[in-house]
Amino acid sequence: MNTHVLAAGGDPSLADFGHDPLWISIIKAVVIFVVLMLGVLFGVWFERKLISRMQNRYGPNRAGKFGLLQSVADGLKMGLKEDLMPRTVDKVIYFIAPVVLAVPAFLAFSVIPMGPIVSMFGVQTPLQLTDLPVAVLLVLAMASIGVYGIVLAGWGSRSPYTILGGLRASAQVVSYEIAMGLSFVGVFLYAGTLSTSEIVASQAGGREVTLGGLTLQLPSWYMVLLIPSFLIYVITMLGETNRVPFDLPEGEGELVGGFQTEYSNSLKFAVIMLAEYVNVFVVSAVSITLFMGGWRAPFPISMWEGANTGWWPLLWFFLKMVLVFSFFIWCRASLPRVRYDQLMALGWKVLIPINLGWILLVATMKAFQIPGVNRQLILILAGLVLVGCFALWWRFDNVLQKRKEAKAAQVEAEFAQLDAEPAAGGFPVPPLDLPHYHGVARKEVPSGSN
C-alpha cells in the first residue's frame, strides 16, 4: 500500500511523482492538451492583434467580441476545406509528417512544472504531469524528434522547394540545439539536477557565496545569475522554433512556403501550424522554468506569504508565458529575416564558442566553492585550457588569413590579365568607339516614323 503523503503548498520533488491515482494523471493530461489547444487559438488571435497595433491597424475585429472567434473560424475553415494533394507525393510520409511534428510538442509539456502541491478532488498532487531525473533532456529529445516531421514533410512532398526547406530545418536544428543544450549546462551546475521541479525549487531564494573573504548575495533567478546562458537560450529558442528572424525553412522569399509548400490550407496544414505554436509554448515554458523562477511569483509579489501557495502560482506562470510569447511577436514584427549563411555562422561560429567559454568560467566558479579544493590547481588547469583555446584560434586565424591573401592575389592577377588582354578568358568587351563613349547623345527617333 502506498504510504507516501504530500504536503499541500510545498515544493514538489522527484520523490513526489509516481504516486497519483490513474484518474488524476488522466485529468492532468487532458487539461494540458485542452489548454494547449485553446492556447493556440488565442495565441493566433493575440499575435495578429498585437502586430496590428504595432503597425497602426485594428487586426481581427469582426468575428465575435474583439475578433476573438476569428481563430475558431479559421480552424473550422481549414478542417472543412477540400484536401488537395499532389499526385507525386509519397502518401504515407505526406500524411504522417504533420503528426510527427505535433505529437512531440505535446509530450514535451508533460514535464513542465506549473505550480506547487495542491489539493485536486481531495488528492494532494503537484501541478505537473510528471517529472524525471533527466526531464530537461526529454524536452531536448522531443525537440529533436519534432524536426523529423519537417524533414519528412519536405521529403514526402517530392518538390525541390520542400526538400530545400527540410534540409534547412535539419541543419538549423543541429546547430541551434547544440547551442541550446550548452546554455542549460550552467543551470545544471548551479541547480545540481536535471529535474525541472527541483530546478524551480533551487531558484526559491538567493544564495550567499564567499570569494576571497567577501560574502556576496546571489540573485535567485538564473536569468540574472547566468545572464549569458539566458541570452544565448533566447536566441536559440527563436532558431529552434523557426520563428523570425530564423524562419528560413519556410522562407517565402526564396522557397515559396518551404517544407509546407505542398500542403494546402486543409487539416494537415492546420496540424503543422498547431505544432509550431505548441513548440513556441514549450520553449517559452522551458525558459520560465530554467531561468525565470518557474511558477514562483516575481518581486514584489513574492513578499506576500501566500503568493507561492495554492493555485496562485498558475496565474504567475500564465503571466510569464504571455510576456515571453509577446517577445516572440515583437521579434516577428520588428526584425528582418537573416540570410542562411548568417544563420549558420551565428550558430556555429558565435553561439557555441561563447557557450563553451562561459561553461568553463561557471565550472571554475563552482569548483572554487567546493570546500578543501586545491584552488591553485584549478587556476593552472583553467589557464592551460585558455592557452590551448587561444592557440587553436591563432592557428585557424592564420590559416584563414593566408587563404584570404592567396584569394586576393589570385583575383588581382586575373584583373591584371584582363587589363592586358581585353578578350582574355573568352569574354569579349564591347568596343570603346561607340558614340555615347564620346559624349554624343543618341538621336531620338521621331514619333510616328517607322
Coordinates of C-alpha atoms in Angstrom, one line a residue:
M1 CA 0.0 0.0 0.0
N2 CA 1.3 3.5 -0.9
T3 CA 2.1 5.5 2.2
H4 CA 3.7 8.5 0.6
V5 CA 2.0 11.7 1.9
L6 CA 2.2 15.0 0.1
A7 CA 2.0 18.3 2.0
A8 CA -0.2 20.9 0.3
G9 CA 1.5 24.1 -0.7
G10 CA 5.0 22.5 -0.6
D11 CA 7.6 22.4 -3.3
P12 CA 7.4 19.1 -5.3
S13 CA 10.5 17.0 -5.7
L14 CA 11.2 13.8 -7.7
A15 CA 10.0 11.7 -4.8
D16 CA 6.6 13.2 -5.0
F17 CA 5.8 11.9 -8.5
G18 CA 4.5 8.5 -9.5
H19 CA 2.0 8.3 -6.6
D20 CA -1.0 9.8 -8.2
P21 CA -4.1 7.7 -8.9
L22 CA -4.6 6.9 -12.6
W23 CA -7.6 9.1 -12.9
I24 CA -5.7 12.1 -11.6
S25 CA -3.0 11.6 -14.2
I26 CA -5.6 11.3 -17.0
I27 CA -7.3 14.5 -15.8
K28 CA -3.9 16.3 -15.8
A29 CA -3.1 15.1 -19.3
V30 CA -6.5 16.1 -20.7
V31 CA -6.3 19.5 -19.1
I32 CA -2.8 20.1 -20.6
F33 CA -4.0 19.1 -24.0
V34 CA -7.1 21.3 -23.9
V35 CA -5.2 24.3 -22.5
L36 CA -2.6 24.0 -25.3
M37 CA -5.3 23.7 -28.0
L38 CA -7.1 26.7 -26.6
G39 CA -3.8 28.5 -26.2
V40 CA -3.1 28.1 -29.9
L41 CA -6.5 29.6 -30.8
F42 CA -6.0 32.6 -28.5
G43 CA -2.2 32.8 -29.4
V44 CA -3.0 33.3 -33.1
W45 CA -5.6 35.9 -32.2
F46 CA -3.2 37.6 -29.8
E47 CA -0.3 37.6 -32.3
R48 CA -2.5 39.1 -35.1
K49 CA -3.9 41.7 -32.7
L50 CA -0.6 42.8 -31.2
I51 CA 1.2 43.0 -34.6
S52 CA -1.7 45.1 -35.9
R53 CA -1.4 47.5 -33.0
M54 CA 2.4 47.8 -33.7
Q55 CA 1.5 48.6 -37.4
N56 CA -1.3 51.0 -36.5
R57 CA -4.0 48.6 -37.7
Y58 CA -7.1 47.0 -35.9
G59 CA -6.5 43.4 -36.7
P60 CA -9.3 40.8 -36.3
N61 CA -12.5 42.7 -35.1
R62 CA -15.4 41.1 -37.0
A63 CA -15.9 37.5 -35.7
G64 CA -17.0 37.7 -32.1
K65 CA -16.2 40.3 -29.5
F66 CA -12.8 41.9 -30.3
G67 CA -12.4 39.3 -33.1
L68 CA -11.9 36.5 -30.6
L69 CA -13.8 34.0 -32.7
Q70 CA -11.6 34.7 -35.8
S71 CA -9.2 31.9 -34.9
V72 CA -12.1 29.5 -34.3
A73 CA -13.5 30.4 -37.7
D74 CA -10.1 29.8 -39.4
G75 CA -9.7 26.5 -37.7
L76 CA -13.1 25.3 -38.8
K77 CA -12.5 26.5 -42.3
M78 CA -9.2 24.6 -42.6
G79 CA -10.8 21.5 -41.2
L80 CA -13.7 21.6 -43.7
K81 CA -11.8 22.6 -46.8
E82 CA -11.1 20.2 -49.6
D83 CA -7.8 18.4 -49.1
L84 CA -5.8 18.9 -52.3
M85 CA -2.8 16.5 -52.7
P86 CA -0.3 16.5 -55.5
R87 CA -0.1 13.2 -57.5
T88 CA 3.6 12.7 -57.0
V89 CA 3.8 12.8 -53.2
D90 CA 4.7 9.8 -51.0
K91 CA 1.3 9.4 -49.4
V92 CA 2.4 7.6 -46.2
I93 CA 5.1 10.1 -45.4
Y94 CA 3.0 13.0 -46.6
F95 CA 0.2 12.1 -44.1
I96 CA 2.4 11.1 -41.2
A97 CA 4.7 14.2 -41.2
P98 CA 2.3 16.6 -39.5
V99 CA 1.6 14.0 -36.8
V100 CA 5.4 13.5 -36.2
L101 CA 5.7 17.3 -35.9
A102 CA 2.8 17.8 -33.4
V103 CA 3.0 14.8 -31.0
P104 CA 6.5 15.5 -29.5
A105 CA 5.5 19.1 -28.9
F106 CA 2.6 18.0 -26.6
L107 CA 4.8 15.3 -24.9
A108 CA 7.4 17.9 -24.0
F109 CA 5.0 19.9 -22.0
S110 CA 4.4 16.9 -19.6
V111 CA 7.5 17.7 -17.6
I112 CA 6.8 21.5 -17.2
P113 CA 6.0 22.4 -13.6
M114 CA 3.2 24.9 -13.3
G115 CA 2.6 25.1 -9.5
P116 CA 3.3 23.6 -6.1
I117 CA 1.5 20.7 -4.5
V118 CA -2.3 21.4 -4.4
S119 CA -5.4 19.5 -3.4
M120 CA -7.2 18.2 -6.5
F121 CA -10.5 16.5 -5.8
G122 CA -9.2 15.7 -2.3
V123 CA -5.9 14.3 -3.6
Q124 CA -2.6 16.0 -2.9
T125 CA -0.8 16.3 -6.2
P126 CA 1.8 18.5 -7.8
L127 CA 0.7 20.8 -10.6
Q128 CA 2.8 18.9 -13.1
L129 CA 2.0 15.8 -15.0
T130 CA 5.3 14.0 -14.3
D131 CA 9.0 14.6 -13.7
L132 CA 12.2 12.7 -14.4
P133 CA 15.8 12.9 -13.2
V134 CA 16.6 13.9 -16.8
A135 CA 13.5 15.9 -17.6
V136 CA 15.3 18.7 -19.4
L137 CA 16.9 16.2 -21.7
L138 CA 13.5 14.8 -22.5
V139 CA 12.5 18.3 -23.7
L140 CA 15.6 18.4 -25.9
A141 CA 14.9 14.9 -27.3
M142 CA 11.3 15.9 -28.2
A143 CA 12.5 19.0 -30.0
S144 CA 15.0 16.8 -31.9
I145 CA 12.2 14.3 -32.9
G146 CA 9.9 17.2 -34.0
V147 CA 12.3 18.3 -36.7
Y148 CA 11.9 14.9 -38.3
G149 CA 8.3 16.0 -39.1
I150 CA 9.7 18.9 -41.0
V151 CA 12.2 16.8 -42.9
L152 CA 9.6 14.1 -43.7
A153 CA 7.1 16.8 -44.9
G154 CA 9.8 18.2 -47.2
W155 CA 10.8 14.7 -48.5
G156 CA 7.3 13.3 -48.8
S157 CA 6.1 16.3 -50.9
R158 CA 8.6 15.5 -53.7
S159 CA 9.2 19.1 -54.5
P160 CA 12.5 21.0 -54.8
Y161 CA 11.3 23.8 -52.6
T162 CA 10.0 21.5 -49.9
I163 CA 13.2 19.4 -49.9
L164 CA 15.3 22.5 -49.5
G165 CA 13.1 23.6 -46.6
G166 CA 13.5 20.3 -44.9
L167 CA 17.3 20.3 -45.3
R168 CA 17.5 23.8 -43.9
A169 CA 15.5 22.7 -40.9
S170 CA 17.7 19.7 -40.2
A171 CA 20.9 21.8 -40.5
Q172 CA 19.4 24.6 -38.4
V173 CA 18.2 22.3 -35.6
V174 CA 21.6 20.6 -35.3
S175 CA 23.5 23.9 -34.9
Y176 CA 21.0 25.6 -32.6
E177 CA 20.1 22.6 -30.5
I178 CA 23.8 22.2 -29.6
A179 CA 23.9 25.8 -28.5
M180 CA 20.6 25.4 -26.6
G181 CA 21.9 22.3 -24.8
L182 CA 25.1 24.1 -23.8
S183 CA 23.1 27.1 -22.5
F184 CA 21.5 24.7 -20.0
V185 CA 24.8 23.4 -18.6
G186 CA 25.3 26.5 -16.3
V187 CA 21.8 25.9 -14.9
F188 CA 22.6 22.2 -14.2
L189 CA 25.9 23.2 -12.5
Y190 CA 24.2 25.6 -10.1
A191 CA 21.0 23.6 -9.5
G192 CA 22.8 20.3 -9.3
T193 CA 20.0 18.5 -11.0
L194 CA 18.2 18.0 -14.4
S195 CA 14.8 17.7 -12.8
T196 CA 12.5 20.6 -13.8
S197 CA 10.7 20.7 -10.4
E198 CA 14.0 20.7 -8.5
I199 CA 15.4 23.4 -10.8
V200 CA 12.4 25.6 -9.9
A201 CA 13.0 24.8 -6.2
S202 CA 16.7 25.8 -6.5
Q203 CA 15.5 29.3 -7.5
A204 CA 13.4 29.8 -4.4
G205 CA 15.9 32.1 -2.8
G206 CA 19.3 33.7 -3.4
R207 CA 22.5 32.1 -2.1
E208 CA 25.5 33.6 -0.3
V209 CA 28.9 33.0 -1.8
T210 CA 32.2 33.8 -0.2
L211 CA 35.0 34.7 -2.5
G212 CA 38.3 36.0 -1.0
G213 CA 36.7 36.8 2.3
L214 CA 33.9 38.8 0.6
T215 CA 30.4 37.5 1.0
L216 CA 28.1 38.1 -2.0
Q217 CA 24.3 37.6 -2.1
L218 CA 23.5 36.0 -5.4
P219 CA 20.1 36.6 -7.2
S220 CA 17.6 33.7 -7.1
W221 CA 16.6 33.7 -10.8
Y222 CA 19.1 32.2 -13.2
M223 CA 18.3 34.7 -15.9
V224 CA 20.2 37.2 -13.7
L225 CA 22.8 35.0 -12.3
L226 CA 23.6 33.2 -15.6
I227 CA 22.7 36.0 -18.0
P228 CA 25.0 34.8 -20.9
S229 CA 23.2 31.4 -20.8
F230 CA 19.8 33.1 -20.8
L231 CA 20.6 35.4 -23.7
I232 CA 22.0 32.5 -25.7
Y233 CA 18.9 30.5 -25.0
V234 CA 16.7 33.3 -26.1
I235 CA 18.4 33.4 -29.5
T236 CA 18.4 29.6 -29.9
M237 CA 14.7 29.3 -29.0
L238 CA 13.9 31.5 -31.9
G239 CA 16.0 29.3 -34.2
E240 CA 14.6 26.1 -32.7
T241 CA 11.0 27.1 -33.4
N242 CA 11.8 28.5 -36.9
R243 CA 10.5 31.9 -36.0
V244 CA 11.5 35.3 -37.3
P245 CA 14.4 36.2 -37.9
F246 CA 15.3 32.5 -38.3
D247 CA 12.3 31.2 -40.3
L248 CA 14.5 30.0 -43.1
P249 CA 12.9 26.5 -43.5
E250 CA 9.6 28.3 -44.7
G251 CA 11.0 31.5 -46.1
E252 CA 8.6 32.5 -48.8
G253 CA 11.1 34.9 -50.4
E254 CA 13.1 32.0 -51.9
L255 CA 11.3 28.8 -51.1
V256 CA 7.6 29.8 -51.7
G257 CA 6.5 28.1 -48.5
G258 CA 9.4 25.9 -47.6
F259 CA 8.6 22.4 -46.3
Q260 CA 4.9 23.1 -46.2
T261 CA 4.6 24.4 -49.8
E262 CA 2.6 21.3 -51.0
Y263 CA 0.2 21.3 -48.0
S264 CA -3.0 23.1 -48.9
N265 CA -4.9 25.1 -46.4
S266 CA -6.5 22.0 -45.0
L267 CA -6.5 19.9 -41.8
K268 CA -2.8 18.8 -42.3
F269 CA -1.7 22.5 -42.7
A270 CA -3.7 23.2 -39.5
V271 CA -1.8 20.5 -37.7
I272 CA 1.5 21.9 -38.8
M273 CA 0.5 25.4 -37.7
L274 CA -0.7 23.9 -34.4
A275 CA 2.6 22.2 -33.8
E276 CA 4.5 25.4 -34.5
Y277 CA 2.6 27.3 -31.8
V278 CA 2.8 24.5 -29.3
N279 CA 6.6 24.4 -29.8
V280 CA 6.7 28.1 -29.1
F281 CA 4.7 27.5 -25.8
V282 CA 7.2 24.7 -24.9
V283 CA 10.3 26.7 -25.3
S284 CA 8.7 29.6 -23.5
A285 CA 7.8 27.3 -20.6
V286 CA 11.3 26.0 -20.5
S287 CA 12.8 29.5 -20.4
I288 CA 10.4 30.3 -17.5
T289 CA 11.3 27.0 -15.7
L290 CA 15.1 27.2 -16.0
F291 CA 15.7 30.9 -15.9
M292 CA 12.7 32.9 -14.6
G293 CA 12.0 31.1 -11.3
G294 CA 9.3 28.8 -12.8
W295 CA 5.9 29.2 -11.3
R296 CA 7.1 31.4 -8.4
A297 CA 5.8 34.9 -8.1
P298 CA 8.2 37.8 -9.1
F299 CA 9.3 40.5 -6.8
P300 CA 7.5 42.3 -5.1
I301 CA 4.5 39.9 -5.3
S302 CA 6.7 37.3 -3.7
M303 CA 6.8 39.4 -0.5
W304 CA 3.2 38.2 0.1
E305 CA 3.2 35.0 2.1
G306 CA 0.5 33.2 0.1
A307 CA 1.9 34.1 -3.3
N308 CA 3.6 30.8 -3.9
T309 CA 0.9 28.5 -2.4
G310 CA -2.3 27.1 -3.6
W311 CA -3.5 27.8 -7.1
W312 CA -2.0 31.3 -7.3
P313 CA 1.3 30.1 -9.0
L314 CA -0.8 29.1 -12.0
L315 CA -1.5 32.8 -12.6
W316 CA 2.2 33.8 -12.3
F317 CA 3.2 31.1 -14.7
F318 CA 0.5 32.2 -17.2
L319 CA 1.6 35.8 -17.0
K320 CA 5.2 34.9 -17.6
M321 CA 4.1 32.8 -20.6
V322 CA 2.2 35.8 -22.0
L323 CA 5.3 38.0 -21.7
V324 CA 7.6 35.5 -23.4
F325 CA 5.1 34.9 -26.2
S326 CA 4.8 38.7 -26.6
F327 CA 8.6 38.7 -27.1
F328 CA 8.2 36.2 -30.0
I329 CA 5.6 38.5 -31.5
W330 CA 7.8 41.6 -31.0
C331 CA 10.7 39.9 -32.9
R332 CA 8.3 38.9 -35.8
A333 CA 7.1 42.5 -36.1
S334 CA 10.5 44.2 -35.8
L335 CA 13.3 42.0 -37.2
P336 CA 14.0 41.1 -40.8
R337 CA 14.8 37.6 -41.9
V338 CA 18.6 36.8 -42.0
R339 CA 20.4 35.1 -44.8
Y340 CA 21.0 31.4 -44.4
D341 CA 24.8 31.7 -44.3
Q342 CA 24.4 34.3 -41.5
L343 CA 22.1 31.9 -39.6
M344 CA 24.6 29.0 -39.7
A345 CA 27.6 31.3 -39.0
L346 CA 25.8 32.7 -35.9
G347 CA 25.1 29.2 -34.6
W348 CA 28.5 27.6 -35.2
K349 CA 30.9 30.5 -35.0
V350 CA 29.4 32.6 -32.3
L351 CA 26.9 30.9 -30.0
I352 CA 28.7 27.6 -29.5
P353 CA 32.2 29.1 -28.8
I354 CA 30.8 31.7 -26.4
N355 CA 28.8 29.0 -24.7
L356 CA 31.9 26.8 -24.2
G357 CA 33.9 29.7 -22.7
W358 CA 31.0 30.6 -20.4
I359 CA 30.7 27.0 -19.2
L360 CA 34.4 27.0 -18.4
L361 CA 34.0 30.1 -16.3
V362 CA 30.9 28.8 -14.5
A363 CA 32.6 25.5 -13.8
T364 CA 35.7 27.3 -12.4
M365 CA 33.5 29.4 -10.1
K366 CA 31.7 26.3 -8.9
A367 CA 34.9 24.5 -8.3
F368 CA 36.2 27.4 -6.1
Q369 CA 33.1 26.9 -3.9
I370 CA 34.0 23.3 -3.1
P371 CA 35.5 23.1 0.4
G372 CA 39.1 21.8 0.6
V373 CA 39.7 22.0 -3.1
N374 CA 43.1 22.9 -4.5
R375 CA 42.4 26.4 -6.0
Q376 CA 45.9 26.8 -7.4
L377 CA 45.5 23.6 -9.4
I378 CA 42.1 24.8 -10.7
L379 CA 43.7 28.1 -11.9
I380 CA 46.5 26.2 -13.6
L381 CA 44.1 23.9 -15.4
A382 CA 41.9 26.8 -16.4
G383 CA 44.9 28.8 -17.7
L384 CA 46.1 25.8 -19.7
V385 CA 42.7 25.4 -21.3
L386 CA 42.6 29.2 -22.1
V387 CA 46.1 29.0 -23.7
G388 CA 45.0 25.9 -25.7
C389 CA 41.9 27.7 -26.9
F390 CA 43.9 30.8 -27.9
A391 CA 46.5 28.6 -29.7
L392 CA 43.7 26.9 -31.7
W393 CA 42.1 30.3 -32.5
W394 CA 45.5 31.8 -33.6
R395 CA 46.3 28.7 -35.8
F396 CA 42.9 28.8 -37.6
D397 CA 43.0 32.6 -37.9
N398 CA 46.4 32.5 -39.5
V399 CA 45.3 29.8 -42.0
L400 CA 42.2 31.8 -42.9
Q401 CA 44.2 35.0 -43.3
K402 CA 46.6 33.2 -45.7
R403 CA 43.7 31.8 -47.7
K404 CA 42.2 35.3 -47.9
E405 CA 45.6 36.7 -49.1
A406 CA 46.0 34.0 -51.7
K407 CA 42.5 34.6 -52.9
A408 CA 43.1 38.3 -53.2
A409 CA 46.3 37.8 -55.1
Q410 CA 44.5 35.4 -57.5
V411 CA 41.8 37.9 -58.1
E412 CA 44.3 40.7 -58.6
A413 CA 46.2 38.5 -61.1
E414 CA 43.0 37.8 -63.0
F415 CA 42.2 41.5 -63.3
A416 CA 45.7 42.3 -64.4
Q417 CA 45.4 39.7 -67.2
L418 CA 42.0 41.1 -68.2
D419 CA 43.6 44.6 -68.4
A420 CA 46.4 43.3 -70.6
E421 CA 44.1 41.2 -72.8
P422 CA 40.6 42.6 -73.1
A423 CA 39.3 39.4 -74.7
A424 CA 41.0 37.2 -72.2
G425 CA 39.0 34.2 -70.9
G426 CA 36.7 34.2 -73.9
F427 CA 34.6 37.2 -72.7
P428 CA 34.9 39.9 -75.4
V429 CA 34.4 43.5 -74.2
P430 CA 32.2 46.0 -76.1
P431 CA 34.1 48.3 -78.5
L432 CA 35.1 51.7 -77.0
D433 CA 34.3 53.7 -80.2
L434 CA 30.6 53.8 -79.8
P435 CA 29.0 57.3 -79.9
H436 CA 28.0 57.5 -76.3
Y437 CA 31.6 57.0 -75.2
H438 CA 32.5 60.3 -76.8
G439 CA 29.6 62.3 -75.3
V440 CA 27.4 62.1 -78.5
A441 CA 23.8 61.6 -77.5
R442 CA 21.7 59.1 -79.3
K443 CA 19.4 60.6 -81.9
E444 CA 15.8 60.4 -80.9
V445 CA 13.5 58.7 -83.4
P446 CA 10.5 61.0 -84.3
S447 CA 7.2 59.6 -83.2
G448 CA 5.1 58.1 -86.0
S449 CA 8.1 57.2 -88.1
N450 CA 8.9 53.5 -89.0

